[in-house]
PDB file of C-alpha atoms in Angstrom:
ATOM      1  CA  MET A  12      70.325 188.852 -23.045  1.00 51.00           C
ATOM      2  CA  ARG A  13      70.549 184.378 -21.897  1.00 60.00           C
ATOM      3  CA  GLU A  14      73.333 183.644 -23.287  1.00 59.00           C
ATOM      4  CA  LEU A  15      75.261 187.242 -22.654  1.00 60.00           C
ATOM      5  CA  THR A  16      74.926 186.821 -18.766  1.00 68.00           C
ATOM      6  CA  VAL A  17      76.052 182.543 -19.272  1.00 66.00           C
ATOM      7  CA  ARG A  18      78.831 183.878 -20.648  1.00 67.00           C
ATOM      8  CA  ALA A  19      79.108 185.782 -18.010  1.00 71.00           C
ATOM      9  CA  LEU A  20      79.292 183.293 -15.263  1.00 78.00           C
ATOM     10  CA  SER A  21      81.642 180.914 -17.416  1.00 75.00           C
ATOM     11  CA  GLY A  22      84.079 183.933 -17.963  1.00 74.00           C
ATOM     12  CA  PHE A  23      83.956 184.883 -14.541  1.00 82.00           C
ATOM     13  CA  LEU A  24      84.127 181.814 -12.974  1.00 86.00           C
ATOM     14  CA  TYR A  25      87.022 180.478 -15.028  1.00 86.00           C
ATOM     15  CA  VAL A  26      88.251 184.076 -13.269  1.00 86.00           C
ATOM     16  CA  ILE A  27      87.615 182.568 -10.278  1.00 91.00           C
ATOM     17  CA  ILE A  28      89.244 179.425 -10.089  1.00 90.00           C
ATOM     18  CA  LEU A  29      92.730 180.627 -12.470  1.00 90.00           C
ATOM     19  CA  LEU A  30      93.585 183.351  -9.953  1.00 90.00           C
ATOM     20  CA  PHE A  31      93.257 180.973  -6.950  1.00 91.00           C
ATOM     21  CA  SER A  32      95.135 178.173  -8.579  1.00 92.00           C
ATOM     22  CA  ILE A  33      98.135 180.769  -9.301  1.00 90.00           C
ATOM     23  CA  PHE A  34      98.313 183.165  -5.876  1.00 91.00           C
ATOM     24  CA  TYR A  35      97.423 179.646  -3.579  1.00 90.00           C
ATOM     25  CA  SER A  36     100.585 178.074  -4.292  1.00 91.00           C
ATOM     26  CA  GLU A  37     103.116 176.947  -6.745  1.00 92.00           C
ATOM     27  CA  LYS A  38     101.159 172.358  -7.069  1.00 93.00           C
ATOM     28  CA  TRP A  39      98.275 174.039  -7.607  1.00 94.00           C
ATOM     29  CA  TYR A  40      99.033 176.707 -10.043  1.00 95.00           C
ATOM     30  CA  ILE A  41     100.407 173.787 -12.003  1.00 95.00           C
ATOM     31  CA  LEU A  42      97.621 170.972 -10.913  1.00 95.00           C
ATOM     32  CA  LEU A  43      95.359 173.200 -12.407  1.00 95.00           C
ATOM     33  CA  PHE A  44      97.061 173.977 -15.881  1.00 95.00           C
ATOM     34  CA  LEU A  45      98.124 170.117 -15.970  1.00 96.00           C
ATOM     35  CA  LEU A  46      94.600 169.481 -16.588  1.00 96.00           C
ATOM     36  CA  PHE A  47      93.110 172.144 -18.624  1.00 95.00           C
ATOM     37  CA  GLY A  48      96.791 171.342 -21.244  1.00 96.00           C
ATOM     38  CA  ILE A  49      95.266 168.057 -21.304  1.00 96.00           C
ATOM     39  CA  ILE A  50      91.257 169.169 -22.028  1.00 94.00           C
ATOM     40  CA  THR A  51      93.528 171.913 -24.064  1.00 95.00           C
ATOM     41  CA  LEU A  52      95.896 168.542 -26.078  1.00 96.00           C
ATOM     42  CA  ARG A  53      91.718 166.496 -26.742  1.00 94.00           C
ATOM     43  CA  GLU A  54      90.492 169.218 -27.779  1.00 93.00           C
ATOM     44  CA  PHE A  55      93.546 170.455 -30.109  1.00 94.00           C
ATOM     45  CA  LEU A  56      93.723 166.317 -31.215  1.00 94.00           C
ATOM     46  CA  ARG A  57      90.210 166.671 -32.131  1.00 91.00           C
ATOM     47  CA  LEU A  58      91.593 169.969 -33.516  1.00 91.00           C
ATOM     48  CA  ILE A  59      93.333 168.385 -36.039  1.00 90.00           C
ATOM     49  CA  GLY A  60      92.233 165.171 -36.645  1.00 89.00           C
ATOM     50  CA  PHE A  61      95.671 163.297 -35.042  1.00 90.00           C
ATOM     51  CA  GLN A  62      93.780 161.486 -31.583  1.00 84.00           C
ATOM     52  CA  PHE A  63      97.665 159.457 -30.472  1.00 85.00           C
ATOM     53  CA  TRP A  64      96.637 159.239 -26.948  1.00 88.00           C
ATOM     54  CA  TYR A  65     100.931 159.339 -25.947  1.00 93.00           C
ATOM     55  CA  THR A  66     100.418 162.688 -26.264  1.00 95.00           C
ATOM     56  CA  TYR A  67      98.218 162.237 -22.554  1.00 97.00           C
ATOM     57  CA  LEU A  68     101.806 161.109 -20.893  1.00 97.00           C
ATOM     58  CA  ILE A  69     103.966 163.272 -23.236  1.00 97.00           C
ATOM     59  CA  LEU A  70     102.446 165.721 -20.973  1.00 98.00           C
ATOM     60  CA  ILE A  71     102.587 164.866 -17.824  1.00 97.00           C
ATOM     61  CA  GLY A  72     105.906 163.533 -18.447  1.00 97.00           C
ATOM     62  CA  PHE A  73     107.332 167.387 -19.696  1.00 97.00           C
ATOM     63  CA  VAL A  74     105.047 169.677 -16.979  1.00 97.00           C
ATOM     64  CA  LEU A  75     106.857 167.278 -14.116  1.00 96.00           C
ATOM     65  CA  PHE A  76     110.168 166.482 -15.631  1.00 96.00           C
ATOM     66  CA  PHE A  77     110.591 170.804 -16.248  1.00 95.00           C
ATOM     67  CA  SER A  78     107.812 172.209 -14.215  1.00 94.00           C
ATOM     68  CA  TYR A  79     107.276 170.696 -11.008  1.00 93.00           C
ATOM     69  CA  PHE A  80     110.842 168.068 -10.022  1.00 93.00           C
ATOM     70  CA  LYS A  81     112.632 171.337 -12.782  1.00 91.00           C
ATOM     71  CA  ILE A  82     115.399 168.490 -13.042  1.00 88.00           C
ATOM     72  CA  SER A  83     117.313 169.941 -15.645  1.00 90.00           C
ATOM     73  CA  LYS A  84     117.383 174.157 -16.720  1.00 91.00           C
ATOM     74  CA  PRO A  85     119.673 173.064 -19.879  1.00 94.00           C
ATOM     75  CA  ALA A  86     117.323 170.831 -21.128  1.00 96.00           C
ATOM     76  CA  THR A  87     115.060 173.758 -20.329  1.00 96.00           C
ATOM     77  CA  LEU A  88     116.355 175.672 -22.810  1.00 96.00           C
ATOM     78  CA  VAL A  89     116.735 173.164 -25.984  1.00 97.00           C
ATOM     79  CA  LEU A  90     113.479 172.431 -24.961  1.00 97.00           C
ATOM     80  CA  LEU A  91     112.515 176.505 -25.402  1.00 97.00           C
ATOM     81  CA  ALA A  92     114.404 176.280 -28.586  1.00 97.00           C
ATOM     82  CA  PHE A  93     112.422 174.064 -30.531  1.00 97.00           C
ATOM     83  CA  THR A  94     109.557 175.335 -28.894  1.00 98.00           C
ATOM     84  CA  VAL A  95     110.589 179.148 -30.413  1.00 98.00           C
ATOM     85  CA  CYS A  96     111.192 177.570 -33.720  1.00 97.00           C
ATOM     86  CA  THR A  97     108.314 175.708 -33.761  1.00 97.00           C
ATOM     87  CA  GLY A  98     105.861 178.706 -33.281  1.00 97.00           C
ATOM     88  CA  LEU A  99     107.803 180.810 -35.877  1.00 96.00           C
ATOM     89  CA  TYR A 100     106.881 178.113 -38.554  1.00 94.00           C
ATOM     90  CA  LEU A 101     103.508 177.909 -36.994  1.00 94.00           C
ATOM     91  CA  MET A 102     103.969 181.651 -37.780  1.00 94.00           C
ATOM     92  CA  LYS A 103     104.854 181.724 -41.586  1.00 92.00           C
ATOM     93  CA  ASN A 104     102.330 179.024 -42.162  1.00 89.00           C
ATOM     94  CA  LEU A 105      99.662 182.183 -41.776  1.00 89.00           C
ATOM     95  CA  PHE A 106     100.935 184.387 -44.683  1.00 85.00           C
ATOM     96  CA  SER A 107     100.449 180.869 -46.815  1.00 78.00           C
ATOM     97  CA  GLU A 108      96.367 181.154 -48.445  1.00 72.00           C
ATOM     98  CA  LYS A 109      96.730 177.089 -48.870  1.00 71.00           C
ATOM     99  CA  ILE A 110      95.247 175.104 -46.881  1.00 69.00           C
ATOM    100  CA  ARG A 111      97.836 172.212 -44.891  1.00 71.00           C
ATOM    101  CA  LYS A 112      97.743 168.617 -44.412  1.00 77.00           C
ATOM    102  CA  TYR A 113     100.036 167.700 -41.500  1.00 83.00           C
ATOM    103  CA  ASN A 114     101.399 164.152 -41.767  1.00 87.00           C
ATOM    104  CA  LYS A 115     101.228 162.492 -38.753  1.00 91.00           C
ATOM    105  CA  LEU A 116     105.005 162.620 -38.647  1.00 93.00           C
ATOM    106  CA  GLN A 117     104.753 166.522 -38.582  1.00 92.00           C
ATOM    107  CA  LYS A 118     100.650 166.945 -36.459  1.00 94.00           C
ATOM    108  CA  LEU A 119     102.797 165.214 -33.462  1.00 95.00           C
ATOM    109  CA  HIS A 120     105.446 167.896 -33.510  1.00 95.00           C
ATOM    110  CA  ILE A 121     103.488 170.613 -33.744  1.00 95.00           C
ATOM    111  CA  THR A 122     101.022 168.804 -31.083  1.00 96.00           C
ATOM    112  CA  ILE A 123     104.565 168.797 -28.786  1.00 97.00           C
ATOM    113  CA  PHE A 124     106.719 171.166 -29.262  1.00 97.00           C
ATOM    114  CA  TYR A 125     102.970 174.003 -29.664  1.00 97.00           C
ATOM    115  CA  ILE A 126     101.381 172.533 -27.097  1.00 97.00           C
ATOM    116  CA  ILE A 127     102.552 170.699 -25.099  1.00 97.00           C
ATOM    117  CA  ALA A 128     106.397 172.934 -24.609  1.00 98.00           C
ATOM    118  CA  SER A 129     103.833 175.986 -24.491  1.00 97.00           C
ATOM    119  CA  PHE A 130     101.926 174.442 -21.392  1.00 97.00           C
ATOM    120  CA  VAL A 131     105.512 174.098 -19.620  1.00 97.00           C
ATOM    121  CA  PHE A 132     106.696 177.018 -19.797  1.00 97.00           C
ATOM    122  CA  LEU A 133     103.291 178.513 -18.959  1.00 95.00           C
ATOM    123  CA  THR A 134     104.288 176.937 -15.749  1.00 95.00           C
ATOM    124  CA  LEU A 135     107.519 177.969 -15.810  1.00 94.00           C
ATOM    125  CA  LEU A 136     106.937 181.405 -15.292  1.00 92.00           C
ATOM    126  CA  PRO A 137     106.196 182.391 -11.637  1.00 88.00           C
ATOM    127  CA  THR A 138     109.204 180.601 -11.195  1.00 85.00           C
ATOM    128  CA  HIS A 139     111.722 182.195 -14.620  1.00 78.00           C
ATOM    129  CA  GLY A 140     114.088 184.395 -11.391  1.00 68.00           C
ATOM    130  CA  ASP A 141     114.116 180.460  -9.093  1.00 70.00           C
ATOM    131  CA  GLU A 142     110.799 181.708  -6.633  1.00 78.00           C
ATOM    132  CA  PHE A 143     108.405 181.299  -6.848  1.00 84.00           C
ATOM    133  CA  SER A 144     106.292 184.768  -7.798  1.00 86.00           C
ATOM    134  CA  PRO A 145     102.314 184.500  -8.832  1.00 89.00           C
ATOM    135  CA  TYR A 146     102.366 187.902  -9.932  1.00 89.00           C
ATOM    136  CA  THR A 147     104.163 187.924 -12.186  1.00 89.00           C
ATOM    137  CA  VAL A 148     101.791 184.931 -14.312  1.00 90.00           C
ATOM    138  CA  ALA A 149      98.799 187.088 -13.247  1.00 92.00           C
ATOM    139  CA  GLY A 150     100.374 190.559 -14.280  1.00 94.00           C
ATOM    140  CA  LEU A 151     100.030 188.254 -17.584  1.00 93.00           C
ATOM    141  CA  PHE A 152      97.201 187.395 -17.835  1.00 93.00           C
ATOM    142  CA  VAL A 153      95.366 190.673 -16.781  1.00 95.00           C
ATOM    143  CA  LEU A 154      97.909 192.082 -20.216  1.00 96.00           C
ATOM    144  CA  ILE A 155      96.363 189.091 -22.187  1.00 94.00           C
ATOM    145  CA  TRP A 156      92.909 190.674 -21.110  1.00 93.00           C
ATOM    146  CA  THR A 157      93.087 193.927 -21.672  1.00 95.00           C
ATOM    147  CA  ASN A 158      93.974 193.410 -24.874  1.00 95.00           C
ATOM    148  CA  ASP A 159      91.326 190.927 -25.785  1.00 92.00           C
ATOM    149  CA  THR A 160      89.496 193.920 -24.361  1.00 92.00           C
ATOM    150  CA  PHE A 161      90.037 196.336 -25.670  1.00 95.00           C
ATOM    151  CA  ALA A 162      91.221 195.596 -29.265  1.00 94.00           C
ATOM    152  CA  TYR A 163      87.902 194.904 -29.317  1.00 91.00           C
ATOM    153  CA  ILE A 164      86.017 198.372 -28.165  1.00 94.00           C
ATOM    154  CA  VAL A 165      88.842 199.440 -30.966  1.00 95.00           C
ATOM    155  CA  GLY A 166      87.542 198.182 -33.526  1.00 94.00           C
ATOM    156  CA  LYS A 167      84.340 197.177 -32.803  1.00 91.00           C
ATOM    157  CA  SER A 168      84.177 202.130 -33.120  1.00 92.00           C
ATOM    158  CA  PHE A 169      86.849 202.499 -34.980  1.00 92.00           C
ATOM    159  CA  GLY A 170      88.362 199.249 -36.858  1.00 89.00           C
ATOM    160  CA  ARG A 171      88.493 200.148 -41.255  1.00 90.00           C
ATOM    161  CA  HIS A 172      91.383 197.922 -42.446  1.00 92.00           C
ATOM    162  CA  LYS A 173      91.598 194.630 -42.108  1.00 93.00           C
ATOM    163  CA  LEU A 174      94.153 192.588 -40.165  1.00 91.00           C
ATOM    164  CA  PHE A 175      94.492 189.300 -41.414  1.00 88.00           C
ATOM    165  CA  PRO A 176      90.738 188.544 -43.273  1.00 87.00           C
ATOM    166  CA  SER A 177      91.164 185.721 -44.665  1.00 83.00           C
ATOM    167  CA  ILE A 178      92.277 183.923 -41.635  1.00 87.00           C
ATOM    168  CA  SER A 179      90.011 185.949 -39.205  1.00 86.00           C
ATOM    169  CA  PRO A 180      87.341 188.161 -41.049  1.00 84.00           C
ATOM    170  CA  LYS A 181      86.842 190.920 -37.459  1.00 86.00           C
ATOM    171  CA  LYS A 182      90.216 191.545 -36.554  1.00 91.00           C
ATOM    172  CA  THR A 183      91.106 194.956 -37.910  1.00 94.00           C
ATOM    173  CA  ILE A 184      94.176 197.241 -37.944  1.00 95.00           C
ATOM    174  CA  GLU A 185      93.896 198.768 -35.113  1.00 96.00           C
ATOM    175  CA  GLY A 186      92.042 196.751 -33.678  1.00 96.00           C
ATOM    176  CA  PHE A 187      94.767 195.113 -32.938  1.00 96.00           C
ATOM    177  CA  PHE A 188      97.082 198.493 -31.885  1.00 97.00           C
ATOM    178  CA  GLY A 189      93.587 199.352 -29.658  1.00 96.00           C
ATOM    179  CA  GLY A 190      95.250 196.732 -27.839  1.00 97.00           C
ATOM    180  CA  LEU A 191      98.707 197.278 -27.607  1.00 97.00           C
ATOM    181  CA  VAL A 192      98.195 200.723 -26.403  1.00 97.00           C
ATOM    182  CA  PHE A 193      96.718 199.551 -23.797  1.00 97.00           C
ATOM    183  CA  ALA A 194      98.217 196.778 -22.961  1.00 97.00           C
ATOM    184  CA  CYS A 195     101.121 198.767 -22.479  1.00 97.00           C
ATOM    185  CA  ILE A 196      99.418 201.608 -20.425  1.00 97.00           C
ATOM    186  CA  ALA A 197      98.130 197.835 -18.122  1.00 97.00           C
ATOM    187  CA  SER A 198     101.584 197.539 -18.243  1.00 97.00           C
ATOM    188  CA  PHE A 199     102.170 200.875 -15.940  1.00 96.00           C
ATOM    189  CA  PHE A 200      99.583 199.740 -13.012  1.00 96.00           C
ATOM    190  CA  ILE A 201     101.232 196.168 -13.405  1.00 95.00           C
ATOM    191  CA  TYR A 202     103.864 197.756 -12.604  1.00 94.00           C
ATOM    192  CA  LYS A 203     103.299 199.489  -9.848  1.00 94.00           C
ATOM    193  CA  PHE A 204     100.943 197.258  -8.199  1.00 92.00           C
ATOM    194  CA  THR A 205     103.679 194.606  -7.426  1.00 89.00           C
ATOM    195  CA  ASP A 206     106.779 197.285  -7.148  1.00 86.00           C
ATOM    196  CA  LYS A 207     104.369 198.731  -4.783  1.00 82.00           C
ATOM    197  CA  TYR A 208     103.490 194.798  -3.199  1.00 77.00           C
ATOM    198  CA  THR A 209     105.883 192.626  -4.074  1.00 78.00           C
ATOM    199  CA  PRO A 210     109.448 194.452  -4.350  1.00 65.00           C
ATOM    200  CA  THR A 211     111.267 191.835  -3.715  1.00 65.00           C
ATOM    201  CA  HIS A 212     109.763 189.723  -6.866  1.00 67.00           C
ATOM    202  CA  SER A 213     109.023 192.198  -8.649  1.00 78.00           C
ATOM    203  CA  LEU A 214     110.046 193.111 -12.454  1.00 88.00           C
ATOM    204  CA  ASN A 215     111.103 196.834 -13.974  1.00 92.00           C
ATOM    205  CA  PHE A 216     109.169 198.525 -15.933  1.00 94.00           C
ATOM    206  CA  ASN A 217     110.788 197.679 -18.971  1.00 94.00           C
ATOM    207  CA  ILE A 218     110.155 194.719 -18.408  1.00 95.00           C
ATOM    208  CA  TRP A 219     106.278 194.830 -18.023  1.00 96.00           C
ATOM    209  CA  LEU A 220     106.267 197.112 -20.720  1.00 97.00           C
ATOM    210  CA  SER A 221     108.320 194.673 -22.729  1.00 96.00           C
ATOM    211  CA  LEU A 222     106.109 192.138 -21.625  1.00 97.00           C
ATOM    212  CA  ALA A 223     102.888 194.282 -23.291  1.00 97.00           C
ATOM    213  CA  VAL A 224     103.935 194.133 -26.424  1.00 97.00           C
ATOM    214  CA  VAL A 225     105.078 191.071 -26.270  1.00 97.00           C
ATOM    215  CA  MET A 226     102.123 189.087 -25.073  1.00 96.00           C
ATOM    216  CA  SER A 227      99.822 191.844 -27.435  1.00 96.00           C
ATOM    217  CA  THR A 228     101.839 191.113 -30.477  1.00 96.00           C
ATOM    218  CA  LEU A 229     102.772 187.405 -30.361  1.00 96.00           C
ATOM    219  CA  GLY A 230      99.030 187.038 -28.295  1.00 95.00           C
ATOM    220  CA  THR A 231      97.716 187.697 -32.196  1.00 95.00           C
ATOM    221  CA  PHE A 232      99.352 185.872 -34.224  1.00 96.00           C
ATOM    222  CA  GLY A 233      98.174 182.783 -31.122  1.00 95.00           C
ATOM    223  CA  ASP A 234      95.251 183.851 -32.023  1.00 94.00           C
ATOM    224  CA  LEU A 235      95.425 184.096 -35.512  1.00 94.00           C
ATOM    225  CA  ILE A 236      96.744 180.530 -35.200  1.00 94.00           C
ATOM    226  CA  GLU A 237      94.005 178.845 -33.395  1.00 92.00           C
ATOM    227  CA  SER A 238      91.890 180.731 -36.171  1.00 90.00           C
ATOM    228  CA  LYS A 239      93.384 178.850 -39.506  1.00 89.00           C
ATOM    229  CA  LEU A 240      93.219 175.439 -37.933  1.00 89.00           C
ATOM    230  CA  LYS A 241      89.413 176.278 -37.313  1.00 87.00           C
ATOM    231  CA  ARG A 242      88.611 176.943 -40.894  1.00 83.00           C
ATOM    232  CA  GLU A 243      90.673 174.042 -41.887  1.00 81.00           C
ATOM    233  CA  ALA A 244      88.671 172.173 -39.791  1.00 78.00           C
ATOM    234  CA  GLY A 245      86.104 173.222 -40.933  1.00 77.00           C
ATOM    235  CA  VAL A 246      84.722 174.411 -36.580  1.00 78.00           C
ATOM    236  CA  LYS A 247      83.857 177.707 -35.417  1.00 73.00           C
ATOM    237  CA  ASP A 248      84.691 176.562 -31.492  1.00 67.00           C
ATOM    238  CA  SER A 249      87.129 173.863 -30.492  1.00 70.00           C
ATOM    239  CA  GLY A 250      85.462 173.306 -27.749  1.00 64.00           C
ATOM    240  CA  THR A 251      82.254 173.024 -25.266  1.00 62.00           C
ATOM    241  CA  LEU A 252      83.494 173.663 -22.241  1.00 64.00           C
ATOM    242  CA  MET A 253      82.439 176.622 -20.893  1.00 57.00           C
ATOM    243  CA  PRO A 254      78.869 177.999 -22.589  1.00 55.00           C
ATOM    244  CA  GLY A 255      79.035 181.252 -24.590  1.00 53.00           C
ATOM    245  CA  HIS A 256      83.623 181.114 -24.705  1.00 56.00           C
ATOM    246  CA  GLY A 257      83.528 177.011 -26.686  1.00 71.00           C
ATOM    247  CA  GLY A 258      86.367 175.744 -25.714  1.00 83.00           C
ATOM    248  CA  LEU A 259      89.494 176.216 -23.359  1.00 90.00           C
ATOM    249  CA  TYR A 260      91.613 176.008 -25.834  1.00 92.00           C
ATOM    250  CA  ASP A 261      89.871 179.122 -27.158  1.00 88.00           C
ATOM    251  CA  ARG A 262      90.824 180.965 -24.106  1.00 89.00           C
ATOM    252  CA  LEU A 263      94.208 179.997 -23.574  1.00 93.00           C
ATOM    253  CA  ASP A 264      95.147 180.177 -27.444  1.00 92.00           C
ATOM    254  CA  SER A 265      97.421 184.061 -26.902  1.00 94.00           C
ATOM    255  CA  ILE A 266      98.801 183.706 -24.172  1.00 94.00           C
ATOM    256  CA  LEU A 267     100.016 179.618 -24.894  1.00 95.00           C
ATOM    257  CA  PHE A 268     101.353 180.354 -27.594  1.00 97.00           C
ATOM    258  CA  ALA A 269     103.139 183.678 -26.306  1.00 96.00           C
ATOM    259  CA  SER A 270     104.707 182.046 -23.253  1.00 97.00           C
ATOM    260  CA  PRO A 271     107.821 180.315 -24.698  1.00 97.00           C
ATOM    261  CA  PHE A 272     108.155 184.272 -26.390  1.00 97.00           C
ATOM    262  CA  ILE A 273     107.138 185.212 -22.682  1.00 96.00           C
ATOM    263  CA  TYR A 274     109.778 182.933 -21.407  1.00 96.00           C
ATOM    264  CA  LEU A 275     113.071 183.640 -23.110  1.00 96.00           C
ATOM    265  CA  VAL A 276     112.697 187.910 -23.032  1.00 95.00           C
ATOM    266  CA  LEU A 277     112.571 186.977 -19.227  1.00 93.00           C
ATOM    267  CA  ILE A 278     116.034 185.012 -19.192  1.00 92.00           C
ATOM    268  CA  LEU A 279     117.573 187.619 -21.661  1.00 92.00           C
ATOM    269  CA  PHE A 280     116.851 190.305 -19.351  1.00 90.00           C
ATOM    270  CA  GLU A 281     118.444 188.392 -16.728  1.00 84.00           C
ATOM    271  CA  TYR A 282     120.800 187.835 -18.154  1.00 80.00           C
ATOM    272  CA  VAL A 283     121.748 191.642 -19.717  1.00 81.00           C
ATOM    273  CA  SER A 284     121.005 192.591 -16.034  1.00 66.00           C
TER     274      SER A 284
END
């Protein structure tokens, strides 16, 4: 009972801090996720056994260049291409049961184009339309929380078929589709809310529905990728920052991995429209 209370309180504090920064201002949002990025990067480097302190400077430089000053849109698209390709590479590795031993150059590549670049696109999501729209990123967090919650409930109640037993024995196919369906339902209510209260910055329902599918699917892959890294490192959690939840990387793995793909989807919809 005490463990459940501690878990609930730490989760509630995390949500409050997150939503406050999102709705307060763009600068606060970027600053918070820069701090989150430093903490997550530290957990990730320990997880893969790669202590290279210059990566912190790279993170700060990338966030300032791409997210805060937004100096070059072509450079952002190049970074997006490298990040998406790195994500696809990590997804491919999930289907290999052998334990991978990355060399230093590979670890540096994954650190930059998986962790650091993903934080860049996570901070860019509210300004994909050139104006800061906090409801966009808040809606995305609601989608991932809805997916995680109902994937757990449906999987616990009806799960019979394992999704990736070699990596995450508790995840089931039924749970995955349960989370996906409820995330799609949540996308409708998010669309209705944002269309009513922020009509000038709202996304249409087709976009929100697409984001729900991308977030649920690739968020699950993000969780599996972290699970495989933890299995290879022989640890249960990435850290101990959040009592009852593990590390910050444990909390952000889904949306972190999905963020560049979501940014790509938003660009494609903007181009088509």
